[in-house]
Every structure is written in C-alpha cells, then in structure tokens.
PDB file of C-alpha atoms and ligand atoms in Angstrom:
ATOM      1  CA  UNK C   1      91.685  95.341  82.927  1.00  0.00           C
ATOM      2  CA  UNK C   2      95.069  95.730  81.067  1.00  0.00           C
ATOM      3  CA  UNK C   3      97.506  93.760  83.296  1.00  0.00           C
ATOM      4  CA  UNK C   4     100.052  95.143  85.927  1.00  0.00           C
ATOM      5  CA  UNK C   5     101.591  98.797  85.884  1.00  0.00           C
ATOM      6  CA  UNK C   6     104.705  99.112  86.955  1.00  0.00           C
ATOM      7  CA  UNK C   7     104.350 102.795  88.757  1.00  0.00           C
ATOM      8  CA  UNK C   8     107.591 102.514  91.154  1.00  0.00           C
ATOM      9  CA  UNK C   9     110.775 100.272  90.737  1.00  0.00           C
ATOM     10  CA  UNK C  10     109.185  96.726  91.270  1.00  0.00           C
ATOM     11  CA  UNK C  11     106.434  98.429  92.389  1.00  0.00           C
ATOM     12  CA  UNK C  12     103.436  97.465  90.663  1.00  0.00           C
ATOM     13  CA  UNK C  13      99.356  97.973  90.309  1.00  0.00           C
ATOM     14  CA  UNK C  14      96.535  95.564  89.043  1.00  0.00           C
ATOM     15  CA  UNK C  15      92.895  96.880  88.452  1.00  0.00           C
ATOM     16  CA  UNK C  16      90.660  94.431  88.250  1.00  0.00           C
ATOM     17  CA  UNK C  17      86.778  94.439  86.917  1.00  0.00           C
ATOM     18  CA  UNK C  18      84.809  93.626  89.933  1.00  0.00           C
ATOM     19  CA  UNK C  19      84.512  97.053  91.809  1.00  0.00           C
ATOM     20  CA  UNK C  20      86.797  98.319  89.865  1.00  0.00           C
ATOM     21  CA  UNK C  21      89.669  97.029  92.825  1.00  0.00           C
ATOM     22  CA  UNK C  22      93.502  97.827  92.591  1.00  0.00           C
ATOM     23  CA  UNK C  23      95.691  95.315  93.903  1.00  0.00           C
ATOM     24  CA  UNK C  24      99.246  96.633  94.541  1.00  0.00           C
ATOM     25  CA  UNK C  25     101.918  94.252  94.991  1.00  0.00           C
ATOM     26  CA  UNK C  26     106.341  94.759  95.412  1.00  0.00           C
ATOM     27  CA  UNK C  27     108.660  93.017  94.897  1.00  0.00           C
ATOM     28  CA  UNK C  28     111.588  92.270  96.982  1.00  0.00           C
ATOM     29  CA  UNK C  29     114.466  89.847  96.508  1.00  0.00           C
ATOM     30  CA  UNK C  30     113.089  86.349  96.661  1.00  0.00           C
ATOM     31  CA  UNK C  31     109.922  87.648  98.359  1.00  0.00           C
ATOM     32  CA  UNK C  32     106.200  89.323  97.562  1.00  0.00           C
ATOM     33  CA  UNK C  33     104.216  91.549  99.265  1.00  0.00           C
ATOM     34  CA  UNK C  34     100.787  91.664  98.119  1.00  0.00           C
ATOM     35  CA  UNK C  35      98.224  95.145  99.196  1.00  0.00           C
ATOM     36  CA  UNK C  36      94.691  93.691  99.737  1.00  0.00           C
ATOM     37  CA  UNK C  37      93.385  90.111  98.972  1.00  0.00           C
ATOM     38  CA  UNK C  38      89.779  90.598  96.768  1.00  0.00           C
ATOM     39  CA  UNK C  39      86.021  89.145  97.846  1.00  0.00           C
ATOM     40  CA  UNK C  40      86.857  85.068  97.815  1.00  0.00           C
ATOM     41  CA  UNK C  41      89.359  82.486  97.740  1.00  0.00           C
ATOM     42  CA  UNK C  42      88.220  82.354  94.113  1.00  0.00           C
ATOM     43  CA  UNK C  43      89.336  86.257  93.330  1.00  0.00           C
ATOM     44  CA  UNK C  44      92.617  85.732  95.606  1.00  0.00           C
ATOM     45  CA  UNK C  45      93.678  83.103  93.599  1.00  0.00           C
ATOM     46  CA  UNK C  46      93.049  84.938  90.427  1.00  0.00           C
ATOM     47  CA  UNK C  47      96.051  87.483  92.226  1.00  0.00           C
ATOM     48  CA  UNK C  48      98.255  84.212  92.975  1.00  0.00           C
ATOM     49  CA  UNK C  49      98.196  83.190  89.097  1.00  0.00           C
ATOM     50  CA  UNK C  50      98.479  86.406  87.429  1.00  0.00           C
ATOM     51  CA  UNK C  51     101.606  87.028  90.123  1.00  0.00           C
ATOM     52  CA  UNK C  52     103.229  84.177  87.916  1.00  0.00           C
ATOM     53  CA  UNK C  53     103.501  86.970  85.199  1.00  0.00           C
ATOM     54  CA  UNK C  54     106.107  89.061  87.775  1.00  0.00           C
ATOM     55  CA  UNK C  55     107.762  86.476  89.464  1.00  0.00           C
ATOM     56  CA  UNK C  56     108.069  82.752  91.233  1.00  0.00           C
ATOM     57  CA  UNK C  57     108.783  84.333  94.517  1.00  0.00           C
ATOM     58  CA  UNK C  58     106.422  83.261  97.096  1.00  0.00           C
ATOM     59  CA  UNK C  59     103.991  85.701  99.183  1.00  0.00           C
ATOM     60  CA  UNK C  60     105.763  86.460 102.180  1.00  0.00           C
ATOM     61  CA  UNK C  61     103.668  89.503 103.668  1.00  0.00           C
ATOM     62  CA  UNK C  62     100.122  90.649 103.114  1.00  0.00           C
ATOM     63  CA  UNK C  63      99.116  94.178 104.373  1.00  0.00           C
ATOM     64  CA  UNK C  64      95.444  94.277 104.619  1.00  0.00           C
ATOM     65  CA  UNK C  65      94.490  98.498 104.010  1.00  0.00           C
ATOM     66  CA  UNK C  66      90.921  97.732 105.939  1.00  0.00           C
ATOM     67  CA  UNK C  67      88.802  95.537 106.673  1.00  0.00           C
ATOM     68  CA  UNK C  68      85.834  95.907 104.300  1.00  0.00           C
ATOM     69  CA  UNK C  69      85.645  92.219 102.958  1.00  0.00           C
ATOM     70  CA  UNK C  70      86.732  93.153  99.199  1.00  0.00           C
ATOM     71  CA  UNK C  71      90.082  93.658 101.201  1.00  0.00           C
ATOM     72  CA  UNK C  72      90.246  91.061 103.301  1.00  0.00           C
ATOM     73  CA  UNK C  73      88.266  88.119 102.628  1.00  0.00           C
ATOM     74  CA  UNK C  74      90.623  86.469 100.259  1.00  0.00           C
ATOM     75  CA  UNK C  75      93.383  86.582 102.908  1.00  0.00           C
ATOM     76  CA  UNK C  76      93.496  82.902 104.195  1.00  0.00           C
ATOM     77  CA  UNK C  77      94.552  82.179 100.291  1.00  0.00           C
ATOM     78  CA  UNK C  78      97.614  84.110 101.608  1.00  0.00           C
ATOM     79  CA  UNK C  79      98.972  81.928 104.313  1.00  0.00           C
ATOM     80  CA  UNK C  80     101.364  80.972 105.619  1.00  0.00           C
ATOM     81  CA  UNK C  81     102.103  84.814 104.845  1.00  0.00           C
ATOM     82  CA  UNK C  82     102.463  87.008 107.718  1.00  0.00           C
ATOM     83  CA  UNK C  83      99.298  89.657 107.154  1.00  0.00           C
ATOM     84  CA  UNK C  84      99.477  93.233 108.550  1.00  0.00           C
ATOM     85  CA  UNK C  85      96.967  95.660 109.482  1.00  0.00           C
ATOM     86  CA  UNK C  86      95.402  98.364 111.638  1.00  0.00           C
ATOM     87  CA  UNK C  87      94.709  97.398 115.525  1.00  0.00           C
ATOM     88  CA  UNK C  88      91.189  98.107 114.553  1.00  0.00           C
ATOM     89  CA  UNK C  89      91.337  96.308 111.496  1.00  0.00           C
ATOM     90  CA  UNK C  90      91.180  93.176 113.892  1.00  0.00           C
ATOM     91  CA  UNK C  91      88.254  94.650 116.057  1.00  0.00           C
ATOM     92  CA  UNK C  92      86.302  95.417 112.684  1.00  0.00           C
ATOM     93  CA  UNK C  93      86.727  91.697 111.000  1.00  0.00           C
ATOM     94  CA  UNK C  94      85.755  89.923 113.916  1.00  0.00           C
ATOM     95  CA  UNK C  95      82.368  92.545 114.648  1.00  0.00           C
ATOM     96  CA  UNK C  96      81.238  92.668 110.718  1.00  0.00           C
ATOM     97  CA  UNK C  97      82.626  89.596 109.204  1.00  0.00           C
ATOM     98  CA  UNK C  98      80.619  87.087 109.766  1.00  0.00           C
ATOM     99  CA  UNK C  99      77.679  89.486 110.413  1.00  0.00           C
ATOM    100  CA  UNK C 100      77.566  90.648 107.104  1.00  0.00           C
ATOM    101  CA  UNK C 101      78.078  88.079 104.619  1.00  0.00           C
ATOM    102  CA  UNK C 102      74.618  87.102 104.399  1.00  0.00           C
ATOM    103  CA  UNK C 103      74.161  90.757 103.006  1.00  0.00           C
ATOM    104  CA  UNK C 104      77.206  90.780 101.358  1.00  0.00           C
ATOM    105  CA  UNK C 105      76.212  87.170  99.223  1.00  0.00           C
ATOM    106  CA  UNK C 106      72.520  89.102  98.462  1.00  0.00           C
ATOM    107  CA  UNK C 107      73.645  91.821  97.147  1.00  0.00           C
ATOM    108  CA  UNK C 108      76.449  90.760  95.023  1.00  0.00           C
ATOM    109  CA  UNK C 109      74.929  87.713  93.220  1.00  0.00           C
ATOM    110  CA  UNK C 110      78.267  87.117  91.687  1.00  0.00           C
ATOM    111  CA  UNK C 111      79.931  86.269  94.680  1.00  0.00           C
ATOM    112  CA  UNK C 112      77.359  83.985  96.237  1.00  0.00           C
ATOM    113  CA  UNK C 113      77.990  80.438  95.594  1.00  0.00           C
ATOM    114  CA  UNK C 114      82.123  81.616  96.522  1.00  0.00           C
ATOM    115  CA  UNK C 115      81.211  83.140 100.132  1.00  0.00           C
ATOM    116  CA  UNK C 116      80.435  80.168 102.382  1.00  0.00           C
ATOM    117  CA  UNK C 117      83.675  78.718 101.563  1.00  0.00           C
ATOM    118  CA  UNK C 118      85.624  82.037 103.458  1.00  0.00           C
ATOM    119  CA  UNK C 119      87.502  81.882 106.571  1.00  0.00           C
ATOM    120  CA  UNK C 120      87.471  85.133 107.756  1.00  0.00           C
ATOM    121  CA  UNK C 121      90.869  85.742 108.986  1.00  0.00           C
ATOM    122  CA  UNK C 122      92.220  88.748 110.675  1.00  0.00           C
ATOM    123  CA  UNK C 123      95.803  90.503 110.202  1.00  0.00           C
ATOM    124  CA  UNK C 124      98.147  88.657 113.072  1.00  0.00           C
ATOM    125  CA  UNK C 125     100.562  91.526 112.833  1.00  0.00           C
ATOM    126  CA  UNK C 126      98.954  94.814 113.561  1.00  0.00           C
ATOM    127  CA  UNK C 127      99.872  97.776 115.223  1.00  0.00           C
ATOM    128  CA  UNK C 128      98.346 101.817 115.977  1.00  0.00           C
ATOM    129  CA  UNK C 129     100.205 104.540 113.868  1.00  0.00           C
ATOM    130  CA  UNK C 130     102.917 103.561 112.076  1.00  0.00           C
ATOM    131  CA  UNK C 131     104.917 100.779 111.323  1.00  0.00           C
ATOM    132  CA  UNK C 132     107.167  98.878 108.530  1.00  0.00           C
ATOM    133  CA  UNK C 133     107.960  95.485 107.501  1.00  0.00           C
ATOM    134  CA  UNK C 134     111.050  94.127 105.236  1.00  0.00           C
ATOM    135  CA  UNK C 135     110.054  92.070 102.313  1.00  0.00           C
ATOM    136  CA  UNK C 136     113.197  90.714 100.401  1.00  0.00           C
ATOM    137  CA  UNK C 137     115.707  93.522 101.861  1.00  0.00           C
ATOM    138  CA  UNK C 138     113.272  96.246 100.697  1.00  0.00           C
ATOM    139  CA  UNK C 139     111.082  98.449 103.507  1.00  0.00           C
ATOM    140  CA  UNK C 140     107.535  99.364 103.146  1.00  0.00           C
ATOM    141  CA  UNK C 141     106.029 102.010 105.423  1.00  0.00           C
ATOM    142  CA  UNK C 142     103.009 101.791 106.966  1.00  0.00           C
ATOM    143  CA  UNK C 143     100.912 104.735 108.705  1.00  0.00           C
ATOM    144  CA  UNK C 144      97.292 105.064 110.328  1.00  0.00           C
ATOM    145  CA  UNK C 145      96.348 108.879 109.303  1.00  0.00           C
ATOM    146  CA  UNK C 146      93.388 109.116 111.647  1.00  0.00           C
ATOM    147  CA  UNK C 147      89.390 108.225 110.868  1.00  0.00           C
ATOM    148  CA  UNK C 148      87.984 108.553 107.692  1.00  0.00           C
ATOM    149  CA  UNK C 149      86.634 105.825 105.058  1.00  0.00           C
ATOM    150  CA  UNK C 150      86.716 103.163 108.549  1.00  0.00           C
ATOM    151  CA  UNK C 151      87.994 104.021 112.062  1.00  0.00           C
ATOM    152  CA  UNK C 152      91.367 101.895 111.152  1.00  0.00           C
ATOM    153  CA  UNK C 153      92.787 102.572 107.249  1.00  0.00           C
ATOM    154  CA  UNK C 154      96.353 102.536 106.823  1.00  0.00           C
ATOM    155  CA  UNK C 155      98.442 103.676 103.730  1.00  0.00           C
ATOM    156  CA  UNK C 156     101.598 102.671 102.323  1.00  0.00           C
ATOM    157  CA  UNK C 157     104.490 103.975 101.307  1.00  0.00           C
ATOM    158  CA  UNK C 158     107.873 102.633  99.645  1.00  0.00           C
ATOM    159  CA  UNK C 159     110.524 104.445 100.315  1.00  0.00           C
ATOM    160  CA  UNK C 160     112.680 105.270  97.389  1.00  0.00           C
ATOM    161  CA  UNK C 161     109.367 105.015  94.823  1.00  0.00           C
ATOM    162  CA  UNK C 162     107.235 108.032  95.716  1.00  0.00           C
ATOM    163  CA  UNK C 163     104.735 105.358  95.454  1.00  0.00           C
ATOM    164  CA  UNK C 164     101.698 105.972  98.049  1.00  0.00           C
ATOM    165  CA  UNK C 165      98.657 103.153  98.413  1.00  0.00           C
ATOM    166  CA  UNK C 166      95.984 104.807  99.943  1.00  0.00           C
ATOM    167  CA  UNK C 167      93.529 102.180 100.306  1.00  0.00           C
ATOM    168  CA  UNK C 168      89.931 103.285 100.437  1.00  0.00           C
ATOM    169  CA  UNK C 169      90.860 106.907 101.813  1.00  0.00           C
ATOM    170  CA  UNK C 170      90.756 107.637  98.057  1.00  0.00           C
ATOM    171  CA  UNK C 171      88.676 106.523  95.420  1.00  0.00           C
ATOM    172  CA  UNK C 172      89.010 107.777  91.647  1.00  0.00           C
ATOM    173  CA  UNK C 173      85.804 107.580  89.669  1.00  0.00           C
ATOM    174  CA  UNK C 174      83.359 107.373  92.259  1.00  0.00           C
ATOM    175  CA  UNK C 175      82.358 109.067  95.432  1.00  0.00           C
ATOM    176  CA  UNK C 176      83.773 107.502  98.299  1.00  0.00           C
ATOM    177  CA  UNK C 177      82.326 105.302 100.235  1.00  0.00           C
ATOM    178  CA  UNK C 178      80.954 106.602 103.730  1.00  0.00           C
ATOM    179  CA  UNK C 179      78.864 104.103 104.653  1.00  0.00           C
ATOM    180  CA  UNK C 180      81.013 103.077 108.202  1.00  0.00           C
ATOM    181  CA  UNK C 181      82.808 106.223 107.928  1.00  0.00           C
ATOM    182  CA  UNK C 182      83.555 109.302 110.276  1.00  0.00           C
ATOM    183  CA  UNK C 183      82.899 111.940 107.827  1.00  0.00           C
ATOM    184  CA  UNK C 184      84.358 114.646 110.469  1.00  0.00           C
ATOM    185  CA  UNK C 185      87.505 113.331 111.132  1.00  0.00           C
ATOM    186  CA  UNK C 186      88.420 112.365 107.593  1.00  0.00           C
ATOM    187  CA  UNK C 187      88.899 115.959 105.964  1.00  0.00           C
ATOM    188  CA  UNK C 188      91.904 116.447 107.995  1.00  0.00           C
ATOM    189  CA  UNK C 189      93.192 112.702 107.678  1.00  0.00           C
ATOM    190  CA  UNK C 190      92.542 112.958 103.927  1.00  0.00           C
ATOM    191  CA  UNK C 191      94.905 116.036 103.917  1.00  0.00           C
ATOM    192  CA  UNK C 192      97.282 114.296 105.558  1.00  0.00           C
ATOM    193  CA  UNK C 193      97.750 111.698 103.061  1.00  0.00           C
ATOM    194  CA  UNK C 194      97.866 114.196 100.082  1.00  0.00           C
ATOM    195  CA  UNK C 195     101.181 115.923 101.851  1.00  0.00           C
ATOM    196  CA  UNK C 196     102.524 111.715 101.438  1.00  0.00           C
ATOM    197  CA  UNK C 197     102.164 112.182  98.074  1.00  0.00           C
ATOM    198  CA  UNK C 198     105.419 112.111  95.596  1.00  0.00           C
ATOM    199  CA  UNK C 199     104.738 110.542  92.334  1.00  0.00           C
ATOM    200  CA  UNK C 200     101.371 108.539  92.567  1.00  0.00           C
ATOM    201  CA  UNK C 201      98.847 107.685  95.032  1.00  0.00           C
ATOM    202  CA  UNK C 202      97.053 104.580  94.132  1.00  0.00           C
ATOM    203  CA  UNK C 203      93.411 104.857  95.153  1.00  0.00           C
ATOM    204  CA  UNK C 204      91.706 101.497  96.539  1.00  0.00           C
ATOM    205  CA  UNK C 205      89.749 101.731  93.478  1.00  0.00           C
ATOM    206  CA  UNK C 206      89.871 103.684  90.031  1.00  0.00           C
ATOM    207  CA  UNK C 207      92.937 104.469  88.124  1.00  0.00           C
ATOM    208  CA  UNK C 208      95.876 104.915  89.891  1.00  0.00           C
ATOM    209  CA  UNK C 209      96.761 109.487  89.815  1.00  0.00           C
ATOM    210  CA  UNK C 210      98.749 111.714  91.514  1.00  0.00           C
ATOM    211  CA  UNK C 211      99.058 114.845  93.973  1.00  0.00           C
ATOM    212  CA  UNK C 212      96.399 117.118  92.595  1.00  0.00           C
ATOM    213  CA  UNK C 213      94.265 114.245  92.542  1.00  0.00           C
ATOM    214  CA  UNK C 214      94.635 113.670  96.228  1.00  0.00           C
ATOM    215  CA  UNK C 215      94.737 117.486  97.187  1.00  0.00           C
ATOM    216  CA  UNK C 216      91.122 117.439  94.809  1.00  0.00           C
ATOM    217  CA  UNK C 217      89.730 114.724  96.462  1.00  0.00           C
ATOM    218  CA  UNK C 218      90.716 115.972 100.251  1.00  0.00           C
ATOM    219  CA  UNK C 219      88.975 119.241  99.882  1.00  0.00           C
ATOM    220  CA  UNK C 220      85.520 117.640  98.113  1.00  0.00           C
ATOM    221  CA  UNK C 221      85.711 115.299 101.492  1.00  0.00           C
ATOM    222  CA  UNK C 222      86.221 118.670 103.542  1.00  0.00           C
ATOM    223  CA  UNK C 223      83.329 120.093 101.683  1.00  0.00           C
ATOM    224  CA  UNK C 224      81.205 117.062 102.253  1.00  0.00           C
ATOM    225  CA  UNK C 225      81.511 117.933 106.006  1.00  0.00           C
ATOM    226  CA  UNK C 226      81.218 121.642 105.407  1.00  0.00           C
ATOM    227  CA  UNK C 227      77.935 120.997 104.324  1.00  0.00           C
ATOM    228  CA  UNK C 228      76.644 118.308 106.807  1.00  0.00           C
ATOM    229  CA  UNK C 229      77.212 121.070 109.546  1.00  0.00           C
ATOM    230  CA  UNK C 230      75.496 123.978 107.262  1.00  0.00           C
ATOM    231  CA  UNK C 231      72.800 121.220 107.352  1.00  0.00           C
ATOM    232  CA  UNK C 232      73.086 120.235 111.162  1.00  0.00           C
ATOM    233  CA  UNK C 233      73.040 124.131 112.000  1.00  0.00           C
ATOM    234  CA  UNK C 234      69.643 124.306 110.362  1.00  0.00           C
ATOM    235  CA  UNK C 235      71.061 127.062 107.571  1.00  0.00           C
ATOM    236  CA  UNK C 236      70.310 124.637 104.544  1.00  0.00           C
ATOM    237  CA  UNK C 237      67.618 121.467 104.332  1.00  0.00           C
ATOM    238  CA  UNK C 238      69.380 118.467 103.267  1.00  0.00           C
ATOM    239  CA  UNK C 239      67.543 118.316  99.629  1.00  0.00           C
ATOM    240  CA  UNK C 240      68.739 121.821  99.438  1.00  0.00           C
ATOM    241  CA  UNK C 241      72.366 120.880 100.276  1.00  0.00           C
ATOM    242  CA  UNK C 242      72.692 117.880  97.489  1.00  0.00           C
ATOM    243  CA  UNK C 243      72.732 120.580  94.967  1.00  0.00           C
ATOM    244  CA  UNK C 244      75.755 122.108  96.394  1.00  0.00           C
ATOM    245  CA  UNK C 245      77.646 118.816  96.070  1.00  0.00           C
ATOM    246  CA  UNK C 246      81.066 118.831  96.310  1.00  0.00           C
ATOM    247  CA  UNK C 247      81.539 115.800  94.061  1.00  0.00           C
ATOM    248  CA  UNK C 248      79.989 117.536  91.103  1.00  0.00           C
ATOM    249  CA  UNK C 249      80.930 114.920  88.466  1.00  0.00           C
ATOM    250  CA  UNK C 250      78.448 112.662  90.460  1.00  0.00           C
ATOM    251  CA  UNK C 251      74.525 112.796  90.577  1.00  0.00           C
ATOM    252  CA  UNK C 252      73.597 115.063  93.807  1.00  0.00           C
ATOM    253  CA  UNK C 253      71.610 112.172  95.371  1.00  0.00           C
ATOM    254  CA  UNK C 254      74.928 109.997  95.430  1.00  0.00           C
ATOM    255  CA  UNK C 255      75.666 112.580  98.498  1.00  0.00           C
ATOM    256  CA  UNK C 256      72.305 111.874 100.551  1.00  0.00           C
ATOM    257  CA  UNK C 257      74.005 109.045 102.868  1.00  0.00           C
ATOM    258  CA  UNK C 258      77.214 110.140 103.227  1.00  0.00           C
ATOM    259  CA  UNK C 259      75.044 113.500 104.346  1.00  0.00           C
ATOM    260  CA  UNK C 260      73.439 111.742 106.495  1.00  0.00           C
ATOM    261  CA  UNK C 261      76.357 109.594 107.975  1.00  0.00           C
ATOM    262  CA  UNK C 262      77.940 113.285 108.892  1.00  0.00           C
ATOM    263  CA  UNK C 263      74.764 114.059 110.195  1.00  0.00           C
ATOM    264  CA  UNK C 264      74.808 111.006 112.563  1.00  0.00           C
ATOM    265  CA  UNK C 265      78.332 111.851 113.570  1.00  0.00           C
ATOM    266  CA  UNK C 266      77.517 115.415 114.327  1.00  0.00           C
ATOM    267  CA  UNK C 267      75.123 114.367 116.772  1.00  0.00           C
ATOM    268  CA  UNK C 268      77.236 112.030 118.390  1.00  0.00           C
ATOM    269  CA  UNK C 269      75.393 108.761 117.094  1.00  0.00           C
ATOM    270  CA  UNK C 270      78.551 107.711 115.783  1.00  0.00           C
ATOM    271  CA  UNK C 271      80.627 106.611 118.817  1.00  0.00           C
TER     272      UNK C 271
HETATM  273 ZN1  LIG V   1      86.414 100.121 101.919  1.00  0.00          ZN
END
C-alpha cells in the first residue's frame, strides 16, 4: 500500500494490506529499529526485504507496542535483535500465545498454513513506565500510559521528530479494538497520549494523522465508557445505547462488545 512515508527525519511508516497494519521503523547510524513484527515469519520477512529500499543496516532493536500476535508473532525473524516491550507484554505472550493460535489460524484462513511454523517469542528487554533505547546514536522514548486497548501498550516517541507511534491505543478507520481491553481506564490513558502529540501520531492501523485526530479519537473512547455506565446504571438498555454511538462513522452494532466489555469491567469481571 504505497511504500514507506517518511513522516520524521529517518523516521518512517509502512501500511501494509493485511489489517490494514503500520509498521514504523528509524533509522540510526549503522543501525534499525523496527515498531512491530506482522502475523508470521512469512509477513516479517516481507518487512526485512522491503527495509532493503531504506538501508543495508542491520535490525538492531525491535520494540514490540503489544502483544496481540499481528505485533508480535513475526519477532523471532528479528533476532539476534534485542526486542523491547511492556512488563506485561511478557505475561500476555506467554498466557494467549500459544492458546490462541488455533483460533487465530481459523479465523484468518490466510495465515494458516504460515502459523505452525511461529516461535512465539517474548520481548527480553521490558520494563513498567517508561524507558529508552539508543539505536545508531539516536534515542527513542518509550512510555506505558496506563490500560486501555491491553493492560500493557506502550507508545513511542523520537525526540527531535514530533513523531508519536501509538500502537493499538489508536486506530484510524475503524473502531478500536476492545476485545481484551479495560474500557474504563483507557479514556484517561487515551488523553494522555493525545497531549504526546507534536506532528503525527501513527495509529497501529489506518493512515498515519495528527493531534485532532488523537484528541477525536480520546473523547469517542471516553464516550464509549460514558455510555457503558448510563447502561450499567440502568438509565438506557444496551440496544438503546448503540444508537448513541460515539463512533458515528461506524454501524451502531460495531459498539455492542466493546459495550459489553465496559459492562464486564464495571462489574468487576475484568480483574
Ligand atoms: Zn492490538
């Protein structure tokens, strides 16, 4: 889908078809850092040989932004790269990995015959709320924000770019995904994140926008949980509450589970 954007100095963004995925890499001298790995060894490699269009410098660093497996599961491609991530980003590979590739192979067909081959392989670097790495004399910032899209996303920042990757937090041309989200918590981590913004936040998938983007986005994630507690108090029925979606762009129904994830949360089901 139209090749790498450069969006900060040496800073760039890839979009690619399945799932409609940015990949973010920079550049530093002599070394790569690459922002999520893809599905399967197969889709990592695809990053590897369209990184020959940038550079010859090896990978040196991997930052993982979660661990949903179309972030992580192409990251033993990636070694002998140091990977980084979340604490929990650890915990959440090791519970769901394996768990849920049966269900991951059924239902996406495509990636099938391209799952058994995956070593599911954890960040080794990880840490709880912020930290930064070097990658060829350059610094990249990395922050946890609080709960929202999983109990462990991180964003990242380069200094000197206004770039911000926002990993999953954010996602432009869908609603976001809730599914092992904490649909309380993330209003207020979402909000966070927009004040990161400078020049452009790249979601973990759509096109790549800016501030107003992120400020639109937090407040339709507040009003998600606005809703869920209109519904938990008994003052609206959920069918009733679809048609006051906050993502209005989208169907109503494509609000019923992440409703109903709040819903869990607000009655403590959720951890
Ligand atoms: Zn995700």
């Amino acid at each position: 889908m139209g090749g790498w954007v450069e969006i900060g100095d040496r800073v760039f963004v890839r979009r690619y078809a399945f799932f409609d995925q940015n990949i973010g890499i920079v550049l530093g001298d002599g070394e790569t850092l690459v922002i999520d790995t893809r599905s399967t060894y197969v889709q990592a490699r695809e990053i590897l040989a369209d990184l020959r269009e940038l550079t010859a410098s090896p990978v040196t660093v991997v930052v993982d932004t979660h661990g949903h497996f179309d972030h992580v599961f192409g990251n033993r491609v990636f070694r002998p790269a140091t990977i980084w991530g979340h604490e929990g980003c650890v915990t959440f590979m090791e519970r769901t990995g394996e768990a849920r590739r049966p269900r991951i192979a059924r239902e996406e067909p495509t990636l099938a015959a391209d799952l058994p081959e995956v070593v599911i392989d954890p960040p080794d670097r990880t840490f709880a709320e912020t930290a930064h790495v070097e990658v060829g004399g350059r610094r990249v910032e990395l922050r946890h924000l609080g709960r929202g899209h999983t109990d462990h996303d991180i964003v990242i920042g380069v200094p000197g770019t206004g770039v911000l990757f926002a990993g999953d937090l954010l996602e432009n041309g869908v609603v976001p995904f809730f599914g092992d989200g904490y649909p309380l918590d993330w209003p207020e981590t979402a909000y966070r994140l927009a004040e990161l913004v400078r020049t452009v936040v790249v979601p973990g998938h759509g096109e790549h926008a800016d501030r107003a983007f992120a400020d639109e986005q937090a407040a339709a994630i507040w009003g998600l949980a606005a809703l869920a507690r209109r519904v938990g108090s008994g003052e609206l029925a959920l069918d009733d509450a679809l048609l006051e979606t906050p993502f209005p762009a989208y169907p109503p129904e494509t609000i019923r589970r992440p409703l109903q994830r709040a819903l869990a949360q607000l009655r403590g089901e959720i951890r």
